[in-house]
Coordinates of C-alpha atoms in Angstrom, one line a residue:
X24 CA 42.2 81.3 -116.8
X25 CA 45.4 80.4 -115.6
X26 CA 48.5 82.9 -114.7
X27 CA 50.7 84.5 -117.1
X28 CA 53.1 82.2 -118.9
X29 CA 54.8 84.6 -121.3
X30 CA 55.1 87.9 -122.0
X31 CA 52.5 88.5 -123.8
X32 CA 50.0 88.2 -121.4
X33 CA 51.2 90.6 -119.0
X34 CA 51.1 92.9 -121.6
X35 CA 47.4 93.9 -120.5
X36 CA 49.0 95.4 -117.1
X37 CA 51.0 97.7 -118.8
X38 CA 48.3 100.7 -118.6
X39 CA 47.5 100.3 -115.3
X40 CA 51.4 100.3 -114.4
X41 CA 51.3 103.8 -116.4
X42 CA 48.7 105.1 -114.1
X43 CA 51.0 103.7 -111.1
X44 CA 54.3 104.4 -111.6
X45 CA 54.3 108.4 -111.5
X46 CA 53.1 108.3 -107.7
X47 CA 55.4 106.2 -106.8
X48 CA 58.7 107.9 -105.0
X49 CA 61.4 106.1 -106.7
X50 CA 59.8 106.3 -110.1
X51 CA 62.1 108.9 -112.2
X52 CA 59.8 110.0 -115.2
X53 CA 57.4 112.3 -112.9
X54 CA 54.7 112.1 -116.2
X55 CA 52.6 109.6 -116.8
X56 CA 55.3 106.9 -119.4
X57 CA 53.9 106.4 -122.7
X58 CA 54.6 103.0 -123.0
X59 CA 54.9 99.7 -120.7
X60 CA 56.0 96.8 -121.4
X61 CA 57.0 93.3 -119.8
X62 CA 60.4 92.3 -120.6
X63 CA 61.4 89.5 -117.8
X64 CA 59.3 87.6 -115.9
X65 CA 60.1 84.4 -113.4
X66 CA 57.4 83.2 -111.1
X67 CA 58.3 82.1 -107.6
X68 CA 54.9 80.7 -107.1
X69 CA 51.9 80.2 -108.5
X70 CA 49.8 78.8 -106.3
X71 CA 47.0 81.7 -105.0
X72 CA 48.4 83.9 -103.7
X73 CA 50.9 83.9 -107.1
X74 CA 54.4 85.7 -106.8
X75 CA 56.3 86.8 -109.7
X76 CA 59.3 89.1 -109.9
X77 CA 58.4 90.9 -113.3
X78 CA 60.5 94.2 -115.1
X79 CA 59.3 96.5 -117.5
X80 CA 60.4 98.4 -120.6
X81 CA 59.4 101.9 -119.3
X82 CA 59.2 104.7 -122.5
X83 CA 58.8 108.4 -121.5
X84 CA 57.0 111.4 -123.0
X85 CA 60.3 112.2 -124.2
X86 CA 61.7 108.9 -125.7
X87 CA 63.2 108.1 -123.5
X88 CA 63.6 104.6 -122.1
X89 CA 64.0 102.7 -118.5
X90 CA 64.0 99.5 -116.7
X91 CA 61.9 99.2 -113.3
X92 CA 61.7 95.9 -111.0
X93 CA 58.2 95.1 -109.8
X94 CA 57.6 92.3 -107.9
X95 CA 54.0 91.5 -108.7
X96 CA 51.2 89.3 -106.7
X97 CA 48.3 87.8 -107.9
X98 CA 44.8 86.9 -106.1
X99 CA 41.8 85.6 -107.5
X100 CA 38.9 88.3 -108.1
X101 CA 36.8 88.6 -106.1
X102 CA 38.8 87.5 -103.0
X103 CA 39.5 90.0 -100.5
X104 CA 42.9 91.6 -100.8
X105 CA 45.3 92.1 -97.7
X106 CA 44.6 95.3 -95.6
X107 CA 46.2 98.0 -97.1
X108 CA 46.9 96.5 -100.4
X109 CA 45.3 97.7 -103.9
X110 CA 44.9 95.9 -106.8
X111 CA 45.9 97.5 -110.2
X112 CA 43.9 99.1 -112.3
X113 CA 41.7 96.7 -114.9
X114 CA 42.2 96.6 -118.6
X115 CA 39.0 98.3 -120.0
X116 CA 37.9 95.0 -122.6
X117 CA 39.5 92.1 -123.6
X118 CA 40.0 88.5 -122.3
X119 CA 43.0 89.1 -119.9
X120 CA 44.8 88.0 -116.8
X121 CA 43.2 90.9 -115.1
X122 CA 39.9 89.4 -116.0
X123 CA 40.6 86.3 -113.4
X124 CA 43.5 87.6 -111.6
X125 CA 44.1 91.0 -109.5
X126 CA 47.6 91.6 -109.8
X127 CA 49.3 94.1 -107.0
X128 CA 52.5 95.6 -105.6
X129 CA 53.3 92.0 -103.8
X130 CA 55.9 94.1 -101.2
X131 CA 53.1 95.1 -99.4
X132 CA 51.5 92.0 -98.9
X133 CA 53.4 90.4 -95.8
X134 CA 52.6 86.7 -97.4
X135 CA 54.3 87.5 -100.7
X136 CA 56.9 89.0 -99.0
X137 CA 57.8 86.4 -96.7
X138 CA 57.4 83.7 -99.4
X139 CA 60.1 86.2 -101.2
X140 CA 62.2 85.8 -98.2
X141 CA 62.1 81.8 -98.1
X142 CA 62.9 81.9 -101.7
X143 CA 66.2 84.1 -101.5
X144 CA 66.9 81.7 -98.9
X145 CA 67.5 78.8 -101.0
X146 CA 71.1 79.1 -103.5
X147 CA 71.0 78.6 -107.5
X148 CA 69.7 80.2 -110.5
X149 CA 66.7 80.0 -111.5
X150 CA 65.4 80.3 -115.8
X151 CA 63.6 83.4 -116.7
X152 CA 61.1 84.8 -119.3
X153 CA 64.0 87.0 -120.8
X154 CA 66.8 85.9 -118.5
X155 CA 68.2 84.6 -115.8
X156 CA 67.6 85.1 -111.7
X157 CA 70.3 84.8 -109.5
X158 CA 70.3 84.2 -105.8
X159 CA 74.0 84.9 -104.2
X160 CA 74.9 84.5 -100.9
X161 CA 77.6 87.5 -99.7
X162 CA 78.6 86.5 -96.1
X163 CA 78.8 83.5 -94.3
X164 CA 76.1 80.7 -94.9
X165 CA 73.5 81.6 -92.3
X166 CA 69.5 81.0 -92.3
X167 CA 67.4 84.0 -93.3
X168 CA 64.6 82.0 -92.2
X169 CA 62.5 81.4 -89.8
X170 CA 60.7 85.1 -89.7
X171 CA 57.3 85.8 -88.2
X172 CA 56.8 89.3 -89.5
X173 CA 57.4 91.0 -92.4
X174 CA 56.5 95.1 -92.8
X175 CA 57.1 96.9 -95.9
X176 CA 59.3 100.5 -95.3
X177 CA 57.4 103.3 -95.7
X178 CA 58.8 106.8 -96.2
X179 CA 60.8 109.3 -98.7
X180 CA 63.4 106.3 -100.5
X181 CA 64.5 106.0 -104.0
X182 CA 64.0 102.2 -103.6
X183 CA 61.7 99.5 -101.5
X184 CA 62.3 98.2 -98.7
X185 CA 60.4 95.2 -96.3
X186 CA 61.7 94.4 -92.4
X187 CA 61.7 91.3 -91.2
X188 CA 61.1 90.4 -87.9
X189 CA 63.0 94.3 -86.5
X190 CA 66.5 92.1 -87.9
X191 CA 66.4 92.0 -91.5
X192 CA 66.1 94.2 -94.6
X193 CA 65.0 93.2 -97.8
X194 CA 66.3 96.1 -100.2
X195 CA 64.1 95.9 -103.4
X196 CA 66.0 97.8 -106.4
X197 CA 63.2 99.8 -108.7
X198 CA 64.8 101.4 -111.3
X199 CA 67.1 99.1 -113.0
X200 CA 70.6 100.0 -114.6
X201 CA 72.9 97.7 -116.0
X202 CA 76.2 96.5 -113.5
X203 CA 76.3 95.2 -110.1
X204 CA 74.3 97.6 -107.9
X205 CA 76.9 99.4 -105.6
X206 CA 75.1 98.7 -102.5
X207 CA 75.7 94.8 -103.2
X208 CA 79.6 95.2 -103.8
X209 CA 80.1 98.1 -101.5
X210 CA 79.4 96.1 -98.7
X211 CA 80.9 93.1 -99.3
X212 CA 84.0 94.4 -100.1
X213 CA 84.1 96.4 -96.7
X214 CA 83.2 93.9 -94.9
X215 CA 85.0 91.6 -96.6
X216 CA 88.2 94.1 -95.5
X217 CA 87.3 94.4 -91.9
X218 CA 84.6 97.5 -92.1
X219 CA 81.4 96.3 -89.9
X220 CA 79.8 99.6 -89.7
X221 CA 77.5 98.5 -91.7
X222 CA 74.3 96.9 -92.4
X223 CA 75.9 93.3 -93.2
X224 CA 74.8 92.0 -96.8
X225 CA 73.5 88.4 -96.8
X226 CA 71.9 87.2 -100.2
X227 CA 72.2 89.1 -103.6
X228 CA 69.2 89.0 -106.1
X229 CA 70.5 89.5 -109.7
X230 CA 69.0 89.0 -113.2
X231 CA 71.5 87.7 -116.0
X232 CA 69.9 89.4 -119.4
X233 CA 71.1 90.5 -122.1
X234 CA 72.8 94.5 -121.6
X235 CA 73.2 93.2 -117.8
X236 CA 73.6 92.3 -115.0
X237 CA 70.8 93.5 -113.5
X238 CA 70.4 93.6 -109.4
X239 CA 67.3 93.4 -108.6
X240 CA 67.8 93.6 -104.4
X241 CA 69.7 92.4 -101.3
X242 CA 68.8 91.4 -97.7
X243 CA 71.1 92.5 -95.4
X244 CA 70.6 93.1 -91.8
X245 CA 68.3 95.7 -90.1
X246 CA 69.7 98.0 -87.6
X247 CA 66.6 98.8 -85.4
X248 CA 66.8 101.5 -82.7
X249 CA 69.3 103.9 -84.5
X250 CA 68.9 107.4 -85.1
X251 CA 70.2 109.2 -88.3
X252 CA 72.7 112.0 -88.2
X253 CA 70.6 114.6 -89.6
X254 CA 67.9 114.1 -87.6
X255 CA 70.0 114.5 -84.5
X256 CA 71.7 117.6 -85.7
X257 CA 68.3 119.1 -86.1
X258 CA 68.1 118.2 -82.6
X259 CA 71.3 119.7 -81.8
X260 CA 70.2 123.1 -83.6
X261 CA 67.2 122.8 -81.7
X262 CA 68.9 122.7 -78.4
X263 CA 70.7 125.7 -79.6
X264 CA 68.1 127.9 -80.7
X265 CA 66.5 127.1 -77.3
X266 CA 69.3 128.0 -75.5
X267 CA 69.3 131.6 -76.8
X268 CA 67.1 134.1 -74.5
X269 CA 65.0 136.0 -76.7
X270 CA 64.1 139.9 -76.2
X271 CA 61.0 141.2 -75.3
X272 CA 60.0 141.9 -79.5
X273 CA 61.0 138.7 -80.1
X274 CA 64.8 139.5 -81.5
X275 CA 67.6 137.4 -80.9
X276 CA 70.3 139.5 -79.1
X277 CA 73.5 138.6 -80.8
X278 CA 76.6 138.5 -79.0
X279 CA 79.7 139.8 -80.4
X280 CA 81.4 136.1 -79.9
X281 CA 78.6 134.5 -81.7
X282 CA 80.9 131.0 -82.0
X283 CA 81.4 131.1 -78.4
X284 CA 77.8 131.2 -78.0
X285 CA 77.5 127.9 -80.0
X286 CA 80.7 126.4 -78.3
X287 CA 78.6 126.7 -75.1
X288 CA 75.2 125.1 -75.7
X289 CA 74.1 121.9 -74.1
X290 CA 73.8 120.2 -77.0
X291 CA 76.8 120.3 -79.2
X292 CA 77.7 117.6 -82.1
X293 CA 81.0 118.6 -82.7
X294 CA 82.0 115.7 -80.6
X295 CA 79.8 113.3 -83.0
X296 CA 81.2 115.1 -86.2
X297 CA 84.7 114.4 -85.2
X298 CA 83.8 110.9 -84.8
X299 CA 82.1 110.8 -88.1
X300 CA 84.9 112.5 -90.1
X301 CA 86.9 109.7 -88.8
X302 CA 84.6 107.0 -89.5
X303 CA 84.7 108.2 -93.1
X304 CA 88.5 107.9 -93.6
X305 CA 88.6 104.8 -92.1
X306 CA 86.1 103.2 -94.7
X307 CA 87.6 105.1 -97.0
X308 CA 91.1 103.2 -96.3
X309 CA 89.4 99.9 -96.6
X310 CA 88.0 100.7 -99.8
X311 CA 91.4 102.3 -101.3
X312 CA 93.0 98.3 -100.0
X313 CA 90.1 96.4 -101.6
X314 CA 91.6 93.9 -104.2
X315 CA 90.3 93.8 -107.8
X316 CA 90.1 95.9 -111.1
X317 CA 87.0 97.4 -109.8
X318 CA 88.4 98.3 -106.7
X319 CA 92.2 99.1 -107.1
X320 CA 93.4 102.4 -106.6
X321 CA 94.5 104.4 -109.2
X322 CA 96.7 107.8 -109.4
X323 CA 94.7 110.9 -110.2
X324 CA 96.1 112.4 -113.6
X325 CA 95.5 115.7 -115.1
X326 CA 93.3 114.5 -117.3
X327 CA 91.1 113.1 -114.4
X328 CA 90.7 116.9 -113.2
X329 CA 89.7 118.2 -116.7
X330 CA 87.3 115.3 -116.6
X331 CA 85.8 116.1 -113.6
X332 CA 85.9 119.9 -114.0
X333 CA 83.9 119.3 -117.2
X334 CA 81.3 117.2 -116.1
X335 CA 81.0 120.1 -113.2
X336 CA 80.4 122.7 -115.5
X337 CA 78.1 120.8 -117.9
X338 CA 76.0 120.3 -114.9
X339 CA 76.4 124.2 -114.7
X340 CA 75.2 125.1 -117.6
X341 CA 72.4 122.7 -117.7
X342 CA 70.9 124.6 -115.3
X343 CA 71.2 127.8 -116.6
X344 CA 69.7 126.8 -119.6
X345 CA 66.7 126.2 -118.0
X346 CA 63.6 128.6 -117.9
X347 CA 63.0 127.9 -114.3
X348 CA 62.6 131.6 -112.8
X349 CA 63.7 130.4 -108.9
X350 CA 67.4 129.4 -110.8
X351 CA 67.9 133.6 -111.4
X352 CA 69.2 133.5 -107.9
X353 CA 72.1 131.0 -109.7
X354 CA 73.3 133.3 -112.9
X355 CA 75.1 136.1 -110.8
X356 CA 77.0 133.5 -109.5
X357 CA 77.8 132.0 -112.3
X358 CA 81.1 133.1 -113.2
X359 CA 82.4 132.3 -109.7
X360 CA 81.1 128.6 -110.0
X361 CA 83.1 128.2 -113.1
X362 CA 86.5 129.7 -111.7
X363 CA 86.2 127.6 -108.9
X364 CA 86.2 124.5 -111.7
X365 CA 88.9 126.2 -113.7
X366 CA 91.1 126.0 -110.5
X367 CA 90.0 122.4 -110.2
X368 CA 92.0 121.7 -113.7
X369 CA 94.9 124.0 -112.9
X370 CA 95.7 121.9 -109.8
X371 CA 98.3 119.2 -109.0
X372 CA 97.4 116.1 -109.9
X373 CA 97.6 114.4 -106.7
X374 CA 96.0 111.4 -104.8
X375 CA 94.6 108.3 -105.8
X376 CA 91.1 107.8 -107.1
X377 CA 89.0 104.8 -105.4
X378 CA 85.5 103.7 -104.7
X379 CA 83.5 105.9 -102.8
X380 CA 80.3 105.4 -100.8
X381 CA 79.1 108.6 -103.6
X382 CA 75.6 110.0 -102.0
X383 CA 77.0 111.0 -98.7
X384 CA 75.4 113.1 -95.9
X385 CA 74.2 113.2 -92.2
X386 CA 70.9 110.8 -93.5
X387 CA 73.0 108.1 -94.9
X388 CA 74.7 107.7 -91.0
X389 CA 72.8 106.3 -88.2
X390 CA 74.2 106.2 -84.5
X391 CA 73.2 103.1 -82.6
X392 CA 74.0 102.0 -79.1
X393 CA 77.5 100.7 -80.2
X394 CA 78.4 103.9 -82.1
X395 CA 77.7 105.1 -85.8
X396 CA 77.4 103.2 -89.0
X397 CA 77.0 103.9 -92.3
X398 CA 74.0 102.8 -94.8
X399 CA 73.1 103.3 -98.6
X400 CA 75.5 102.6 -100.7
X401 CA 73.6 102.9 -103.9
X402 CA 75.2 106.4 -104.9
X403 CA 73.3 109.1 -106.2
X404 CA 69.8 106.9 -107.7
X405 CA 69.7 109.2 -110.6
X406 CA 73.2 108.5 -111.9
X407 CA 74.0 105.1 -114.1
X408 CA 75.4 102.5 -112.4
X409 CA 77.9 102.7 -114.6
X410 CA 79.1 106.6 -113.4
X411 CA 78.3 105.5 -109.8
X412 CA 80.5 102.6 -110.0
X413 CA 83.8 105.2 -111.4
X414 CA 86.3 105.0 -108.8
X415 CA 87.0 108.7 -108.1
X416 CA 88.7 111.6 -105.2
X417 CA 87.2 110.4 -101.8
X418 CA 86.9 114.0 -101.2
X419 CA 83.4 113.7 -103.0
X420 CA 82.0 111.5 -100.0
X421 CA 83.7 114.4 -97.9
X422 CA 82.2 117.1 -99.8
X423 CA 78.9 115.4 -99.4
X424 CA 79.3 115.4 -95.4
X425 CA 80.4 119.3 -95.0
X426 CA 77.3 120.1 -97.3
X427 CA 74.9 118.1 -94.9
X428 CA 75.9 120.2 -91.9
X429 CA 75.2 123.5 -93.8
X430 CA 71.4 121.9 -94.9
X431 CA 71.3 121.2 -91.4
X432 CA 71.4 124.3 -90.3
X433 CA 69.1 125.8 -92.9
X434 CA 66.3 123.2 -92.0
X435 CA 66.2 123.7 -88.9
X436 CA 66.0 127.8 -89.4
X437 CA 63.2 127.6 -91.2
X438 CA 61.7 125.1 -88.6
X439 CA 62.1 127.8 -86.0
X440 CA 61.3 130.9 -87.7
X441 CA 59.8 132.1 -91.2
X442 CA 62.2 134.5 -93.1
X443 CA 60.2 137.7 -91.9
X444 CA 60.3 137.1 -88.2
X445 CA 62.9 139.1 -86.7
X446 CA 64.5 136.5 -85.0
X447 CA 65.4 134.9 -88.3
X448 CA 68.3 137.0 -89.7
X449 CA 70.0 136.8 -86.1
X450 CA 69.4 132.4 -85.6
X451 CA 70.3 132.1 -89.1
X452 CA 73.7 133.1 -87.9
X453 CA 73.9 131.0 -85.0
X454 CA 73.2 128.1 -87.4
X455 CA 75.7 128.9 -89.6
X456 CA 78.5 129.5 -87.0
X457 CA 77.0 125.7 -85.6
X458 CA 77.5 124.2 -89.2
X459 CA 81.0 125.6 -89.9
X460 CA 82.0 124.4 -86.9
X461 CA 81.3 120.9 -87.1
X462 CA 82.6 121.3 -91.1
X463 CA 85.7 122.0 -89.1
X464 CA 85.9 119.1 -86.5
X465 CA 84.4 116.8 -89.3
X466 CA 87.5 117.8 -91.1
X467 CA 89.9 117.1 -88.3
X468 CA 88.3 113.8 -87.8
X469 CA 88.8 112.7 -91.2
X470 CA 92.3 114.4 -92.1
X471 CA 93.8 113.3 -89.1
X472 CA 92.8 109.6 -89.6
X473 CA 93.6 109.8 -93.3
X474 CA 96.8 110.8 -93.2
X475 CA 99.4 108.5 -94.4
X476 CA 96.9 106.3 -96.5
X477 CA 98.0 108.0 -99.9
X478 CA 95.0 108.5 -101.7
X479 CA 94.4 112.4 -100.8
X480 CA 96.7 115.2 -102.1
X481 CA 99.9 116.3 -100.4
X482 CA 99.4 120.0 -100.3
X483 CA 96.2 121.0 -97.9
X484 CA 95.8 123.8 -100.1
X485 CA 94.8 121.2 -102.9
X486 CA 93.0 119.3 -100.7
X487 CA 90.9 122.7 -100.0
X488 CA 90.4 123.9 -103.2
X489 CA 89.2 120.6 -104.4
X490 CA 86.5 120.6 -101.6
X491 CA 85.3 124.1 -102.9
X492 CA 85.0 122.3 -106.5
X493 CA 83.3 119.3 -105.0
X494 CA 81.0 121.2 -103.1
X495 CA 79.7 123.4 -105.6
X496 CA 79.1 120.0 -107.9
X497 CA 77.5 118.8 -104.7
X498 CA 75.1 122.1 -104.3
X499 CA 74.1 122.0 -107.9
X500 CA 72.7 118.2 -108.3
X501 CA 70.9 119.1 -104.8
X502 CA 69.2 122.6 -106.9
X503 CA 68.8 120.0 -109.5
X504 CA 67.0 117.2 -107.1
X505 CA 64.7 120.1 -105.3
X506 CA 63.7 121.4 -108.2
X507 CA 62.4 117.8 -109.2
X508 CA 61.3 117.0 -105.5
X509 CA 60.9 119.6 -103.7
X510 CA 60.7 122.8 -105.6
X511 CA 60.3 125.2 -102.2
X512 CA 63.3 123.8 -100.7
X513 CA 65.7 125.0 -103.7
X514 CA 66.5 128.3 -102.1
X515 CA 68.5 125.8 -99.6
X516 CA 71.6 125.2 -101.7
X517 CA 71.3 128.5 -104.3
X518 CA 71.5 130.4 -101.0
X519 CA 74.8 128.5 -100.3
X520 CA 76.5 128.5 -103.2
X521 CA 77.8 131.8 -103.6
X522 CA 79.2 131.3 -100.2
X523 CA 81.1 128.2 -101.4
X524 CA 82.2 130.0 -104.5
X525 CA 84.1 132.2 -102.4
X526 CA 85.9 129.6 -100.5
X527 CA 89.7 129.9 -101.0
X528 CA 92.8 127.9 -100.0
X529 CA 93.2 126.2 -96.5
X530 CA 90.4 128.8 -94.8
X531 CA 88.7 125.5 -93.5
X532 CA 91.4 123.6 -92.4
X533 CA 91.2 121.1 -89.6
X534 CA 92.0 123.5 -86.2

């Protein structure tokens, strides 16, 4: 039987892709979809081993419905697949493909994936089952090829990955919304302005459909040997902790000049987050010069506020609606959360709005032997392209940062000590004096580089009581996300929030 050549008769997989997606990390429905359904379909070869970038109509319990990119290979049965690859699961009757054919995730199968490569390698446009696939070179016109290896990512991401050779990254896109994905135009428009602190973006993979674009990846290059910065403030909180002499019942004496404490420790970041805060203005200046109605800066009005303060409290309320009994924590701080977004509307409107990186922490920054750079620019994956793609206060991106270092600290608490040790109570304080004082130096890094550009508010008491708003939004996607992901990690941001609620005025100024 030969391969696939329409829609149709792919139509058999979609059970098996049912069974599949749920486990999969960057599929979004968590229950098994009720319906899938081929909806584009282009082979890059089909010659055994076949390759054939394929998306699906994905319909939820709830009726809701999705897009997801799957990238599918195809072997003959009864031929031995690669190691570590697994065929999908057969149709139960019927005179299919999966009768002749085993059909598997082709990212894993280093073949596929290196025949992927060659093909991104080559320019044009290419006809579709239900579209159109582009291939669009970003920076200058350089081989992707020759490569001997190719290793598919593994880990906790929202998307796929496969490494080539330790010096390339092929970026696979799952869950499909329609616009340019920000990671494709992100990147070439910093670059493009003199930003290298970045993975540098090579070729573009895009579907022309109807409701589209569609990007369906990009290969940019792999920065090997690089450590992200929340791994090494963990390692900086661990330093820390061991620093502290513990007493004989296993307390932690606390000194009366707890931040001195922390000042004195072996293995501070505060130099690090200074350097980071400044990295992030100076991005965020390219980004407010970038050229083009997607990119131009524009004045923030009043009516930008009230647009922002809604959306904050929608996300508020959502929340509270729910049944969830670990979100009781959130009610008594309810009323707090939504003064906090009534003094978002009542303030100035001041600054610009432009495009902002949008899912920024410690993880999305990775120091390597020249210094740091920044990676993901994808925005939050559960937002629309569309809303990730708003230009908006770069003080989100900001916001994002200060909240890292405060996670940071509570990870690496609870690495050291459960909550009824007695040391606990005392390093929980130590961590908390560590993360407000890289908020602070983080802050003087990125005030102090952004001053003059324009697009933050005049009056530092703006600039504060916007970060208050933009933090809480911040903490309540993340109770939102670890409620979804990791439901005994949500105690992390509900235990911050009423702290942030609380925040007034300048108390967090640069110092």
């Amino acid at each position: 039987m030969n391969l696939p050549r329409d829609l149709d008769a792919l139509r058999p997989l979609g059970p098996a892709l049912a069974e599949l997606l749920p486990h999969q990390r960057w599929f979004a429905g968590g229950r098994r979809p009720r319906q899938v359904d081929p909806i584009a379909l282009v082979w890059i070869g089909q010659v055994a081993p076949a390759l054939a970038l394929t998306v699906w109509a994905v319909d939820d319990q709830d009726g809701g419905a999705q897009r997801y990119h799957l990238p599918l290979g195809f072997r003959p049965r009864g031929q031995a697949l690669p190691a570590g690859v697994t065929a999908l699961a057969e149709p139960e009757d019927g005179e299919t493909v999966a009768d002749h054919w085993q059909a598997y995730d082709a990212l894993v199968d280093p073949e596929l994936a290196t025949r992927l490569l060659a093909w991104m390698d080559e320019d044009g446009s290419i006809a579709a089952l239900g579209g159109t696939v582009a291939r669009r070179r970003l920076g200058r016109a350089e081989s992707l090829e020759p490569v001997a290896s190719a290793s598919p990512m593994t880990g906790d991401h929202s998307n796929s990955g496969v490494v080539y050779d330790e010096r390339l990254l092929l970026k696979v896109f799952r869950r499909l919304w329609p616009g340019t994905n920000p990671e494709v135009e992100l990147t070439a428009a910093l670059l493009a302005g003199g930003f290298d602190r970045i993975p540098k973006p090579l070729v573009a993979l895009e579907l022309d459909a109807p409701g589209g674009p569609w990007s369906l990846g990009v290969v940019q290059t792999y920065l090997r040997h690089g450590t992200d910065g929340f791994s090494l403030a963990l390692t900086s909180l661990r330093d820390l902790f061991g620093d502290i002499h513990l007493e004989v019942d296993g307390a932690v004496p606390m000194p009366e000049a707890c931040e001195e404490a922390v000042s004195a420790q072996g293995g501070s970041f505060e130099i690090d987050a200074q350097r980071l805060g400044a990295l992030t203005a100076e991005m965020h200046r390219v980004l407010a010069r970038a050229v083009g109605p997607d990119f131009d800066p524009a004045p923030v009005t009043t009516e930008d506020l009230d647009g922002w303060a809604a959306e904050m409290e929608a996300s508020l309320e959502r929340l509270l609606a729910r049944p969830d009994p670990q979100l009781e924590a959130l009610r008594p701080q309810a009323d707090a959360i939504r003064l906090a977004f009534a003094r978002l509307r009542q303030l100035p409107a001041q600054g610009r709005r432009i495009r902002v990186h949008g899912d920024f922490h410690l993880g999305q920054l990775l120091r390597v032997d020249d210094g740091w750079v920044v990676l993901d620019f994808e925005g939050e994956p559960g937002r629309p392209i569309e809303e990730r793609r708003r230009k908006r206060s770069p003080l989100v991106d900001v916001a994002g940062a200060l909240r890292s270092f405060d996670y940071a600290a509570a990870v690496a608490t609870r690495q050291h000590a459960s909550p009824d040790e007695p040391r606990s109570t005392s390093l929980v304080r130590y961590a908390r004096t560590w993360a407000q004082r890289n908020r602070q130096r983080f802050l003087r890094g990125y005030l102090g580089t952004a001053a003059g550009a324009g697009f933050l508010p005049d009056d530092p008491s703006t600039v504060a009581d916007s970060l208050v708003a933009f933090q809480l939004s911040k903490a309540l996607y993340e109770v939102a996300y670890e409620l979804a992901h990791r439901p005994d990690w949500v105690e992390i941001p509900l235990a911050d929030i009423a702290d942030i609620a609380h925040m007034r005025g300048a108390a967090e100024g640069p110092r």
